[in-house]
Coordinates of C-alpha atoms and ligand atoms in Angstrom, one line a residue:
M1 CA -12.4 -75.2 -6.4
S2 CA -13.7 -71.8 -6.1
T3 CA -15.3 -71.5 -2.6
E4 CA -13.3 -69.1 -1.2
K5 CA -15.6 -66.1 -2.4
R6 CA -18.9 -67.5 -1.4
L7 CA -22.0 -65.6 -1.9
P8 CA -23.1 -63.2 0.6
V9 CA -25.1 -64.2 4.0
A10 CA -27.7 -61.6 5.2
D11 CA -26.9 -60.4 8.7
R12 CA -29.1 -61.1 11.5
R13 CA -30.9 -57.7 11.1
Q14 CA -31.7 -58.3 7.5
T15 CA -32.8 -62.0 8.3
R16 CA -35.3 -60.5 10.8
R17 CA -36.6 -57.9 8.3
A18 CA -37.2 -60.6 5.9
F19 CA -38.8 -62.5 8.1
W20 CA -41.4 -59.9 9.1
R21 CA -41.7 -58.7 5.5
A22 CA -42.7 -62.2 4.6
F23 CA -45.4 -62.0 7.3
R24 CA -46.9 -58.7 6.2
Q25 CA -47.5 -60.1 2.8
E26 CA -50.3 -62.2 4.5
K27 CA -51.7 -59.8 6.9
G28 CA -55.5 -61.4 6.7
L29 CA -54.4 -64.8 6.9
V30 CA -52.2 -64.1 9.8
A31 CA -55.1 -62.6 11.8
V32 CA -57.5 -65.7 10.8
A33 CA -54.5 -68.1 12.0
F34 CA -54.5 -66.2 15.1
L35 CA -58.0 -66.0 15.9
F36 CA -58.4 -69.8 15.4
N37 CA -55.4 -70.7 17.7
A38 CA -56.7 -68.2 20.4
L39 CA -60.1 -69.8 20.4
S40 CA -58.3 -73.4 20.5
T41 CA -56.0 -72.5 23.2
G42 CA -58.9 -70.9 25.2
A43 CA -60.7 -73.7 25.0
A44 CA -57.9 -75.9 26.1
I45 CA -57.3 -74.0 29.2
V46 CA -61.0 -74.8 30.3
A47 CA -60.3 -78.9 30.9
P48 CA -57.6 -78.2 33.6
L49 CA -59.7 -75.6 35.5
Y50 CA -62.9 -77.7 35.3
L51 CA -61.1 -80.8 36.5
G52 CA -59.9 -78.3 39.8
Y53 CA -63.6 -77.5 40.3
I54 CA -64.6 -81.3 40.3
V55 CA -61.9 -81.9 42.5
D56 CA -63.2 -79.1 44.8
D57 CA -66.8 -80.0 44.6
I58 CA -66.1 -83.7 45.3
A59 CA -64.0 -82.4 48.3
A60 CA -66.9 -80.3 49.4
G61 CA -69.5 -83.4 49.1
A62 CA -71.4 -81.6 46.2
S63 CA -74.0 -83.7 44.4
M64 CA -73.5 -85.9 41.4
S65 CA -75.4 -83.9 39.2
T66 CA -73.1 -80.7 39.9
V67 CA -70.1 -82.9 39.3
D68 CA -71.9 -84.2 35.8
D69 CA -72.6 -80.4 34.9
K70 CA -69.1 -79.6 35.0
A71 CA -67.8 -82.9 33.5
V72 CA -70.1 -81.9 30.3
V73 CA -68.4 -78.5 29.9
L74 CA -64.9 -80.4 30.5
L75 CA -65.7 -82.7 27.5
A76 CA -67.5 -79.7 25.3
S77 CA -64.3 -77.6 25.8
I78 CA -62.1 -80.5 24.8
A79 CA -64.1 -81.1 21.6
V80 CA -64.4 -77.3 20.9
S81 CA -60.5 -77.1 21.4
A82 CA -60.1 -80.1 18.8
V83 CA -62.2 -78.3 16.2
F84 CA -60.3 -74.8 16.8
T85 CA -57.1 -76.6 16.4
W86 CA -57.8 -78.1 13.3
L87 CA -59.0 -74.9 12.1
G88 CA -55.8 -73.5 13.4
T89 CA -53.7 -75.6 11.7
W90 CA -55.2 -75.5 8.4
A91 CA -55.0 -71.6 8.6
L92 CA -51.1 -71.7 9.8
G93 CA -50.6 -74.4 7.0
M94 CA -51.9 -71.9 4.3
L95 CA -49.9 -69.2 5.7
G96 CA -46.8 -71.1 5.5
E97 CA -47.6 -72.4 2.1
R98 CA -48.4 -68.9 0.7
I99 CA -45.5 -67.3 2.2
S100 CA -42.9 -69.8 1.0
A101 CA -44.3 -69.6 -2.3
Y102 CA -43.8 -65.9 -2.1
L103 CA -40.2 -66.5 -1.0
R104 CA -39.2 -69.0 -3.8
E105 CA -40.5 -66.6 -6.4
R106 CA -38.3 -63.7 -4.8
F107 CA -35.7 -66.1 -4.7
I108 CA -35.8 -67.2 -8.3
D109 CA -36.1 -63.6 -9.3
S110 CA -32.9 -62.5 -7.3
S111 CA -30.9 -65.5 -8.3
L112 CA -31.4 -64.5 -12.3
A113 CA -30.8 -61.1 -11.4
L114 CA -27.5 -62.0 -9.5
P115 CA -24.5 -60.3 -11.5
L116 CA -22.9 -62.9 -13.3
S117 CA -19.3 -62.4 -11.8
V118 CA -20.9 -62.6 -8.5
A119 CA -22.9 -66.0 -9.2
E120 CA -19.6 -67.3 -10.7
A121 CA -17.3 -66.2 -7.9
G122 CA -19.6 -67.8 -5.7
G123 CA -19.3 -71.2 -7.5
T124 CA -22.1 -73.3 -8.9
G125 CA -22.5 -75.5 -5.7
D126 CA -23.4 -72.5 -3.4
L127 CA -25.9 -71.3 -5.4
L128 CA -27.2 -74.8 -6.0
T129 CA -27.1 -75.6 -2.1
R130 CA -29.1 -72.6 -1.6
T131 CA -32.0 -73.6 -4.1
V132 CA -32.1 -77.3 -3.3
N133 CA -31.4 -77.2 0.4
D134 CA -31.8 -73.7 2.0
V135 CA -35.2 -72.6 -0.1
P136 CA -37.2 -75.8 0.9
L137 CA -35.7 -75.4 4.7
V138 CA -37.0 -72.1 4.8
A139 CA -40.6 -73.2 3.4
F140 CA -40.7 -75.6 6.1
L141 CA -39.7 -72.9 8.7
F142 CA -42.7 -70.9 7.4
R143 CA -44.9 -73.8 7.0
D144 CA -44.5 -76.3 9.8
G145 CA -42.0 -74.7 12.3
L146 CA -43.6 -71.4 12.9
N147 CA -47.0 -73.4 13.0
R148 CA -45.9 -75.5 16.0
V149 CA -44.0 -72.7 17.8
A150 CA -46.6 -70.0 17.3
F151 CA -49.2 -72.5 18.3
N152 CA -47.5 -74.0 21.3
G153 CA -46.3 -70.4 22.4
M154 CA -49.7 -69.2 22.7
K155 CA -50.7 -72.6 24.7
A156 CA -47.6 -72.1 27.1
A157 CA -48.7 -68.3 27.4
A158 CA -52.5 -69.4 28.4
Y159 CA -51.1 -72.1 30.8
L160 CA -49.0 -69.7 32.8
G161 CA -51.8 -67.0 32.4
A162 CA -54.3 -69.4 34.2
M163 CA -51.7 -70.7 37.0
L164 CA -51.0 -66.9 37.7
W165 CA -54.7 -66.4 38.2
L166 CA -55.3 -69.3 40.2
S167 CA -52.6 -69.0 42.6
P168 CA -49.3 -66.4 41.9
L169 CA -47.5 -68.3 44.6
L170 CA -47.8 -71.8 42.8
T171 CA -46.9 -70.0 39.9
L172 CA -43.6 -69.3 41.2
C173 CA -42.9 -73.0 41.4
L174 CA -42.1 -73.1 37.7
L175 CA -39.2 -71.2 38.5
A176 CA -37.6 -74.2 40.0
S177 CA -36.7 -75.7 36.7
V178 CA -35.6 -72.2 35.4
P179 CA -32.1 -72.1 36.5
I180 CA -31.1 -75.5 34.9
S181 CA -33.0 -74.8 31.5
W182 CA -32.0 -71.4 31.4
A183 CA -28.2 -72.3 31.5
G184 CA -28.9 -75.1 29.1
M185 CA -30.3 -73.0 26.6
R186 CA -28.1 -70.2 26.9
W187 CA -25.0 -72.4 26.6
Y188 CA -26.6 -73.9 23.4
L189 CA -27.9 -70.5 21.6
K190 CA -24.5 -69.0 21.9
R191 CA -23.3 -71.9 19.7
A192 CA -26.1 -72.5 17.6
R193 CA -26.4 -70.2 14.8
D194 CA -22.7 -70.2 13.8
G195 CA -22.9 -73.9 14.3
Y196 CA -25.7 -74.3 11.8
L197 CA -24.3 -71.7 9.5
K198 CA -20.9 -73.6 9.4
E199 CA -23.2 -76.9 8.8
R200 CA -24.9 -75.4 5.7
A201 CA -21.6 -73.8 4.4
S202 CA -19.9 -77.0 4.6
E203 CA -22.7 -78.9 2.8
A204 CA -22.7 -76.4 -0.1
E205 CA -18.6 -76.8 -0.3
V206 CA -19.4 -80.9 -0.8
S207 CA -21.7 -80.2 -3.4
E208 CA -19.5 -77.6 -4.8
V209 CA -16.6 -80.3 -4.9
L210 CA -18.5 -82.9 -6.2
T211 CA -20.5 -81.4 -9.0
G212 CA -16.9 -79.9 -10.2
T213 CA -15.3 -83.4 -9.9
A214 CA -18.6 -84.8 -11.9
E215 CA -18.2 -81.9 -14.6
G216 CA -14.2 -82.1 -14.9
A217 CA -14.1 -86.0 -14.8
R218 CA -12.5 -86.2 -17.8
T219 CA -9.9 -83.6 -17.4
T220 CA -9.1 -85.0 -13.8
E221 CA -8.4 -88.4 -15.5
S222 CA -6.4 -87.2 -18.5
Y223 CA -4.0 -85.1 -16.1
G224 CA -4.0 -87.9 -13.7
L225 CA -5.6 -85.8 -10.9
Q226 CA -7.9 -88.6 -9.3
R227 CA -5.7 -88.6 -6.1
R228 CA -5.7 -84.9 -5.8
R229 CA -9.7 -84.6 -6.5
T230 CA -10.2 -87.4 -4.0
A231 CA -8.3 -85.6 -1.3
V232 CA -10.4 -82.2 -1.8
A233 CA -13.4 -84.3 -1.7
E234 CA -12.2 -86.2 1.6
E235 CA -11.3 -83.0 2.8
S236 CA -14.9 -81.2 2.3
V237 CA -16.6 -84.5 3.4
G238 CA -14.6 -84.0 6.9
N239 CA -15.6 -80.7 7.2
F240 CA -19.1 -81.5 6.8
Y241 CA -19.0 -84.4 9.2
R242 CA -17.1 -82.3 11.7
A243 CA -19.9 -79.5 11.2
N244 CA -22.9 -82.2 11.7
R245 CA -21.0 -83.6 14.9
Y246 CA -20.8 -80.3 16.4
T247 CA -24.4 -79.2 16.2
L248 CA -25.4 -83.1 17.2
Y249 CA -23.1 -82.3 20.1
L250 CA -24.9 -79.1 21.2
R251 CA -28.4 -81.1 20.7
S252 CA -27.2 -83.9 23.0
W253 CA -26.4 -81.8 25.7
M254 CA -29.4 -79.7 25.6
F255 CA -32.4 -81.8 25.5
P256 CA -31.4 -84.1 28.5
T257 CA -30.7 -80.9 30.4
L258 CA -34.4 -79.6 29.8
D259 CA -35.8 -83.0 30.3
A260 CA -34.1 -83.3 33.7
S261 CA -35.5 -79.8 34.7
Y262 CA -39.3 -80.2 34.3
P263 CA -40.2 -82.4 37.0
L264 CA -38.5 -80.1 39.5
S265 CA -41.6 -77.7 38.7
T266 CA -44.4 -80.2 39.5
A267 CA -42.5 -81.4 42.5
A268 CA -42.4 -78.1 44.0
V269 CA -46.2 -77.1 43.0
L270 CA -47.0 -80.4 44.9
L271 CA -44.9 -79.6 48.1
L272 CA -45.7 -76.0 48.3
G273 CA -49.2 -76.7 47.2
G274 CA -49.7 -79.2 49.9
Y275 CA -48.3 -77.1 52.6
L276 CA -50.6 -74.0 51.6
Y277 CA -53.6 -76.4 51.3
F278 CA -53.0 -77.7 54.9
Q279 CA -52.5 -73.8 55.6
G280 CA -56.0 -73.3 54.5
S281 CA -55.2 -70.6 51.9
V282 CA -55.5 -72.5 48.7
S283 CA -58.2 -75.4 47.8
L284 CA -57.4 -78.9 46.8
G285 CA -58.8 -78.4 43.4
V286 CA -56.1 -75.2 42.6
V287 CA -53.4 -77.3 43.9
A288 CA -54.7 -80.2 41.3
T289 CA -55.2 -77.7 38.6
C290 CA -51.8 -75.9 39.1
A291 CA -50.0 -79.4 39.5
I292 CA -51.7 -80.5 36.0
L293 CA -50.7 -77.2 34.2
S294 CA -47.3 -77.1 35.6
R295 CA -46.8 -80.6 33.8
Q296 CA -48.8 -79.4 31.0
I297 CA -46.8 -76.4 30.0
S298 CA -43.7 -78.5 29.7
Y299 CA -45.0 -80.1 26.4
P300 CA -45.4 -76.8 24.4
I301 CA -42.2 -75.5 25.9
D302 CA -40.2 -78.7 25.1
S303 CA -41.9 -78.6 21.6
I304 CA -41.0 -74.8 21.1
L305 CA -37.3 -75.9 22.2
M306 CA -37.1 -78.9 20.1
W307 CA -38.3 -76.6 17.2
I308 CA -35.5 -74.3 18.2
E309 CA -33.2 -76.8 16.4
G310 CA -35.1 -76.6 13.5
L311 CA -35.6 -73.0 13.7
Q312 CA -31.9 -72.4 14.1
K313 CA -31.1 -74.5 11.0
A314 CA -34.0 -72.7 9.1
F315 CA -33.1 -69.1 10.1
A316 CA -29.3 -70.0 9.0
A317 CA -30.9 -71.0 5.8
L318 CA -32.9 -67.8 5.5
S319 CA -29.7 -65.8 6.2
R320 CA -28.3 -67.6 3.2
V321 CA -31.4 -67.2 1.1
E322 CA -31.9 -63.5 1.9
G323 CA -28.1 -62.8 1.6
V324 CA -29.0 -63.4 -2.2
L325 CA -31.8 -61.4 -2.3
V326 CA -30.1 -58.5 -0.4
M327 CA -27.3 -58.7 -3.3
S328 CA -29.7 -58.4 -6.0
E329 CA -31.4 -55.5 -4.1
D330 CA -28.5 -53.4 -3.1
E331 CA -28.4 -52.1 -6.8
P332 CA -29.7 -48.5 -7.2
E333 CA -32.5 -47.5 -9.6
Y334 CA -30.7 -46.1 -12.5
G335 CA -32.5 -42.6 -12.8
R336 CA -31.4 -41.4 -16.1
P337 CA -32.6 -42.5 -19.5
L338 CA -30.3 -45.2 -21.2
P339 CA -28.1 -43.8 -23.8
S340 CA -29.6 -44.4 -27.1
E341 CA -26.4 -44.3 -28.9
G342 CA -24.5 -47.7 -29.5
T343 CA -20.6 -45.9 -29.4
V344 CA -18.3 -48.0 -27.7
E345 CA -15.0 -46.3 -26.3
I346 CA -12.5 -48.5 -24.7
A347 CA -9.7 -46.5 -23.2
G348 CA -6.6 -48.1 -21.8
A349 CA -8.4 -51.0 -20.3
H350 CA -6.5 -53.6 -18.3
Y351 CA -8.0 -57.0 -16.7
A352 CA -6.8 -59.6 -14.7
Y353 CA -8.6 -62.7 -13.1
G354 CA -7.7 -62.2 -9.5
D355 CA -4.4 -61.9 -8.7
G356 CA -3.2 -63.2 -11.8
P357 CA -1.3 -61.5 -14.6
D358 CA -3.1 -59.2 -16.9
V359 CA -5.1 -60.9 -19.7
V360 CA -6.4 -57.6 -21.4
S361 CA -3.6 -55.2 -21.6
D362 CA -3.9 -51.5 -22.2
V363 CA -6.6 -52.1 -25.0
T364 CA -7.7 -48.7 -26.5
M365 CA -10.3 -48.6 -29.5
S366 CA -13.5 -46.6 -30.6
I367 CA -16.1 -48.3 -32.2
A368 CA -18.8 -46.2 -33.9
A369 CA -22.6 -46.6 -33.1
G370 CA -23.8 -49.3 -36.0
E371 CA -20.4 -50.3 -36.8
H372 CA -19.9 -54.2 -36.8
L373 CA -16.5 -55.0 -35.7
A374 CA -15.0 -58.4 -35.5
V375 CA -12.5 -59.7 -33.1
I376 CA -10.0 -62.4 -33.8
G377 CA -7.0 -63.8 -32.3
P378 CA -5.3 -67.1 -30.9
S379 CA -7.0 -69.1 -28.3
G380 CA -6.3 -67.2 -24.7
A381 CA -5.6 -64.0 -26.6
G382 CA -8.1 -62.3 -24.4
K383 CA -11.1 -61.9 -26.9
S384 CA -13.8 -63.4 -24.6
T385 CA -12.4 -61.4 -21.7
L386 CA -12.7 -58.0 -23.5
A387 CA -16.3 -59.2 -24.5
R388 CA -17.0 -59.7 -20.8
L389 CA -15.7 -56.1 -20.1
V390 CA -17.8 -54.5 -22.7
A391 CA -20.9 -56.3 -21.8
G392 CA -20.1 -54.8 -18.0
I393 CA -20.0 -58.2 -16.3
D394 CA -16.5 -57.5 -15.3
H395 CA -14.9 -54.0 -14.8
P396 CA -11.5 -53.1 -15.8
R397 CA -8.6 -52.9 -13.2
A398 CA -7.5 -49.8 -15.1
G399 CA -9.0 -47.5 -17.9
E400 CA -12.6 -47.4 -18.7
I401 CA -15.2 -48.5 -21.1
R402 CA -18.0 -46.2 -22.0
V403 CA -21.1 -47.0 -23.9
G404 CA -23.1 -44.3 -25.6
G405 CA -21.0 -41.8 -23.6
T406 CA -21.5 -43.2 -20.4
D407 CA -19.2 -45.3 -18.3
L408 CA -20.3 -48.8 -17.6
A409 CA -18.9 -48.8 -14.0
E410 CA -21.3 -46.1 -13.1
M411 CA -24.4 -47.9 -14.4
P412 CA -26.2 -50.4 -12.2
M413 CA -26.1 -53.9 -13.6
S414 CA -30.0 -53.9 -14.7
A415 CA -29.2 -50.7 -16.7
R416 CA -26.0 -52.5 -18.4
R417 CA -28.0 -55.7 -19.3
R418 CA -30.4 -53.7 -20.9
L419 CA -27.6 -51.7 -23.1
V420 CA -25.4 -54.4 -23.9
T421 CA -26.3 -58.2 -24.6
L422 CA -23.7 -60.8 -24.6
V423 CA -24.5 -63.9 -26.4
T424 CA -22.1 -66.8 -25.9
Q425 CA -22.0 -70.6 -27.3
D426 CA -23.3 -71.7 -24.0
N427 CA -26.9 -71.6 -24.8
H428 CA -29.2 -73.1 -22.1
V429 CA -32.8 -74.1 -22.9
F430 CA -35.0 -74.3 -20.1
H431 CA -37.1 -77.2 -19.5
T432 CA -40.4 -75.1 -20.0
S433 CA -42.5 -73.6 -23.1
I434 CA -41.0 -72.0 -26.1
R435 CA -42.8 -68.8 -24.9
D436 CA -41.6 -68.7 -21.5
N437 CA -37.9 -69.3 -23.0
L438 CA -38.1 -66.5 -25.0
R439 CA -39.8 -64.2 -22.6
L440 CA -36.9 -64.3 -20.3
A441 CA -35.7 -61.6 -22.4
A442 CA -38.7 -59.4 -22.6
P443 CA -41.2 -60.5 -20.1
H444 CA -43.9 -58.6 -21.4
A445 CA -43.5 -59.5 -25.2
G446 CA -46.7 -60.6 -27.0
D447 CA -47.1 -63.9 -29.2
D448 CA -46.8 -62.2 -32.4
D449 CA -43.6 -60.4 -31.2
L450 CA -42.1 -63.8 -30.0
K451 CA -43.0 -65.4 -33.4
E452 CA -41.4 -62.8 -35.5
A453 CA -38.4 -63.1 -33.4
L454 CA -38.1 -66.8 -34.0
A455 CA -38.8 -66.2 -37.8
T456 CA -35.9 -63.5 -37.9
V457 CA -33.4 -65.7 -36.7
G458 CA -34.5 -68.4 -39.3
A459 CA -35.7 -70.9 -36.7
E460 CA -37.8 -73.2 -39.3
W461 CA -38.3 -75.9 -36.9
F462 CA -40.4 -73.8 -34.8
D463 CA -43.2 -74.6 -37.6
D464 CA -43.2 -78.4 -36.5
M465 CA -43.6 -77.8 -32.9
P466 CA -47.0 -79.4 -31.9
D467 CA -48.3 -76.8 -29.6
G468 CA -46.7 -73.7 -31.1
L469 CA -45.3 -71.4 -28.5
D470 CA -46.7 -73.8 -25.7
T471 CA -44.5 -76.6 -26.7
V472 CA -42.4 -77.5 -23.5
V473 CA -38.9 -78.0 -24.8
G474 CA -35.6 -78.5 -22.9
G475 CA -36.5 -82.2 -21.3
T476 CA -35.7 -85.1 -22.2
E477 CA -39.0 -85.8 -24.4
R478 CA -38.3 -82.6 -26.5
E479 CA -34.6 -82.0 -26.7
L480 CA -33.5 -79.1 -28.8
D481 CA -30.6 -79.7 -30.8
A482 CA -27.4 -76.9 -30.8
A483 CA -28.9 -75.4 -33.6
A484 CA -32.2 -74.6 -32.6
A485 CA -30.9 -73.9 -28.8
Q486 CA -28.7 -71.2 -30.7
H487 CA -31.8 -69.8 -32.6
L488 CA -33.7 -69.4 -29.3
S489 CA -30.7 -67.6 -27.8
L490 CA -30.6 -65.3 -30.6
A491 CA -34.2 -64.9 -30.9
R492 CA -33.9 -63.7 -27.2
V493 CA -31.5 -60.8 -28.6
V494 CA -33.9 -59.6 -31.0
L495 CA -36.6 -59.5 -28.2
A496 CA -34.2 -57.8 -25.8
D497 CA -33.5 -54.9 -28.4
P498 CA -30.1 -53.8 -26.8
V499 CA -28.0 -51.1 -28.7
V500 CA -24.7 -53.2 -28.3
V501 CA -24.7 -56.8 -29.1
I502 CA -21.6 -59.1 -28.6
L503 CA -21.4 -62.3 -30.2
D504 CA -18.8 -64.4 -28.5
E505 CA -18.6 -67.5 -30.7
A506 CA -22.2 -67.4 -30.8
T507 CA -22.9 -69.4 -33.7
S508 CA -20.0 -71.9 -33.4
M509 CA -22.1 -74.9 -32.4
L510 CA -24.1 -74.4 -35.7
N511 CA -22.9 -76.2 -38.8
P512 CA -21.2 -73.7 -41.4
Q513 CA -24.4 -73.5 -43.3
S514 CA -26.6 -73.0 -40.5
A515 CA -24.4 -70.6 -39.1
R516 CA -24.1 -68.4 -42.1
T517 CA -27.8 -68.4 -42.5
A518 CA -28.3 -67.5 -39.0
E519 CA -25.5 -64.9 -39.2
Q520 CA -27.4 -63.4 -42.4
S521 CA -30.6 -63.3 -40.6
L522 CA -29.3 -61.8 -37.7
G523 CA -27.3 -59.3 -40.2
Q524 CA -30.6 -57.7 -40.7
V525 CA -31.9 -57.6 -37.0
L526 CA -28.5 -56.2 -36.1
E527 CA -28.5 -53.5 -38.9
G528 CA -28.4 -50.2 -36.8
R529 CA -26.7 -51.7 -33.8
T530 CA -23.3 -52.1 -32.8
V531 CA -21.9 -55.4 -33.0
I532 CA -18.6 -57.0 -31.4
A533 CA -18.5 -60.5 -33.0
I534 CA -15.9 -62.6 -31.6
A535 CA -14.9 -64.5 -34.6
H536 CA -13.6 -67.9 -35.2
R537 CA -14.3 -68.3 -38.8
L538 CA -12.7 -65.7 -41.0
H539 CA -15.8 -65.2 -43.4
T540 CA -17.5 -63.6 -40.1
A541 CA -14.6 -61.2 -40.1
H542 CA -14.4 -60.5 -43.6
D543 CA -18.3 -59.5 -43.5
A544 CA -17.6 -56.9 -40.6
D545 CA -16.8 -53.3 -41.1
R546 CA -13.6 -53.4 -39.2
I547 CA -11.5 -56.3 -38.0
A548 CA -9.6 -56.1 -34.5
V549 CA -6.8 -58.6 -33.8
M550 CA -5.9 -59.7 -30.4
E551 CA -2.7 -61.4 -29.2
E552 CA -1.6 -62.1 -25.8
G553 CA -4.1 -59.5 -24.4
R554 CA -3.0 -56.9 -26.3
L555 CA -4.8 -55.1 -29.4
T556 CA -2.2 -55.6 -32.5
E557 CA -4.1 -54.6 -35.5
I558 CA -7.2 -52.9 -36.3
G559 CA -9.1 -52.0 -39.7
T560 CA -11.0 -53.0 -42.5
H561 CA -10.4 -55.9 -44.4
D562 CA -8.4 -54.5 -47.1
E563 CA -6.5 -52.4 -45.1
L564 CA -5.3 -55.2 -42.7
L565 CA -4.6 -57.3 -46.1
E566 CA -2.4 -54.4 -47.2
R567 CA -0.6 -54.2 -43.9
E568 CA 0.3 -57.8 -44.3
G569 CA 0.4 -58.4 -40.6
A570 CA -1.3 -61.4 -38.6
Y571 CA -4.6 -61.2 -40.1
S572 CA -3.3 -61.1 -43.4
S573 CA -1.2 -64.1 -42.7
L574 CA -4.3 -65.8 -41.4
W575 CA -6.5 -64.9 -44.3
H576 CA -4.2 -66.4 -46.7
T577 CA -3.7 -69.4 -44.9
W578 CA -7.3 -69.9 -44.7
L579 CA -8.0 -69.0 -48.5
G580 CA -5.2 -71.8 -49.0
D581 CA -6.8 -74.3 -46.8
R582 CA -10.2 -73.9 -48.7
A583 CA -8.7 -74.1 -51.9
A584 CA -6.9 -77.5 -50.9
V585 CA -10.4 -78.7 -49.9
Ligands
ATP1 P1 -10.7 -68.6 -26.6 O1 -10.9 -68.3 -28.0 O2 -10.4 -69.8 -26.3 O3 -12.0 -68.6 -26.1 P2 -10.0 -65.9 -25.7 O4 -9.0 -65.2 -26.7 O5 -11.5 -65.8 -25.9 O6 -9.7 -67.6 -26.0 P3 -9.9 -65.5 -22.8 O7 -11.0 -66.5 -22.8 O8 -10.2 -64.1 -22.8 O9 -9.3 -65.8 -24.4 O10 -8.7 -65.8 -21.9 C1 -7.6 -64.8 -21.8 C2 -6.9 -65.6 -20.6 O11 -7.6 -65.2 -19.5 C3 -6.5 -66.8 -20.9 O12 -5.1 -67.2 -20.4 C4 -7.4 -67.8 -19.9 O13 -6.6 -68.8 -19.6 C5 -7.5 -67.0 -18.9 N1 -8.9 -66.9 -18.2 C6 -10.0 -66.9 -18.6 N2 -11.2 -67.1 -17.8 C7 -10.6 -67.1 -16.8 C8 -11.1 -67.1 -15.3 N3 -12.5 -67.4 -15.1 N4 -10.1 -67.3 -14.3 C9 -8.8 -67.0 -14.4 N5 -8.3 -67.0 -16.0 C10 -9.1 -66.9 -16.9

């Protein structure tokens, strides 16, 4: 389980910045939503005020028609408020939808831009939870949560303003509920952010463990590790349960505390109001209106506080979503032009995974621009690790790797990606059109370029696609076989147009005939580029300009096919064994 190195979480300042930046995207709609909500709130305040006037009129023995006039205004204000409430809700809903769409798109872009080593270290579960749970929660924050909080906040402020205008003294009665609610909220808010962050992190851990267990079910079974996996799963579910219980405990103290505090304000208004009325300093209508407002103000405040829980959760989710965005934004722009020459120099490179032993040890070699080098060696010799180092996914613990004369470690990831492309045997076909699948490598490529790239890698199946580039692939209805998936992946290389290409057993999923065809057609495309091919078929090695042999992390032989045969070392014996096997077949 690789849960110890999670993806980063944005700090409070970064989260706040993300929040306001999202709003700035939609300034016009923010203004419209504010206007509608302000009008709705203004109209809502008229009803309690006119109720007070009616009480005063009746107390003063006014005529029925005077009371009727005020009652009409009261009713009209309720209708106007309802219309603007509807419009305000619509505007806030639109605003929320647009902001969440903006955030989703940014999140996807940033996830795709994450350095591979960071995404791997964070574990698929963490990224998955952020995508599946946190992004919708943030969308919910902008779509529903803020809607209610902004609207209710405005209402609470308007009720408070009206009370202050009518009687500052009676407004002070609202303070009667403050000590209890303030203490309750302070206690809650002090613990809530950490509580909800922990809850979400433990949720990610559960999905990480479950995904890992499902993916490795066969290995678990064959090594008899069921008990150990069950124990790990139980521990993560236990952590999730405890984190949930903790936030439930926070809520179950906060809400009853608040509910108990509100009636204290209305009781205080009635007591003091009654006293002031008999003193003759306020009218009966003012007491009635203030009593109504003191009760009414508790609804928006209660609603805001109810949403604070959701907002706490959503802000914790925003910190996690923003963590991915910040990480991919941290990269400085690469001001210089990319090296145009594909020379690769590996000098004394050492690499170890975590605290483990070196799996690449003191490797030194130079590959000329345009040279095709095959790397062979037994399983676990460090070939793929070397490929990752040259692709700049990981950096050597000691030594350096220079491409076109520039140290890869000094280049930002985006520049490394444009310079070197690594193609592995894991080819993912995204459930979308062929065009979108290919454009991942070259977002601005035209249809002709895409078709040419497919033709170059020999993807003859493309001619049978009913909707050409628009054909949706990858789903269950049109699943591409391994060979076609590999064609797509190789076509992306053609489109990405890097100076160095690393093929890590890239054609191993194809049958020998297709692999040879793909390699031959690729050969034309790769002409002029530097190619490092991790080869598991010796004919691929034979076709290369030079061959490097790796054993136990070290480079043990390097030279042309003929040179290595003459040396009669590891390559020579492998070659003769392979020839013997073929002859036997
Ligand atoms: P193969 O031909 O089987 O792919 P390889 O020559 O490409 O093998 P690598 O995959 O580079 O070898 O592995 C070299 C060593 O590093 C092996 O002992 C392997 O177990 C270890 N290793 C590879 N990936 C990781 C990882 N992510 N974490 C820890 N150890 C790893």
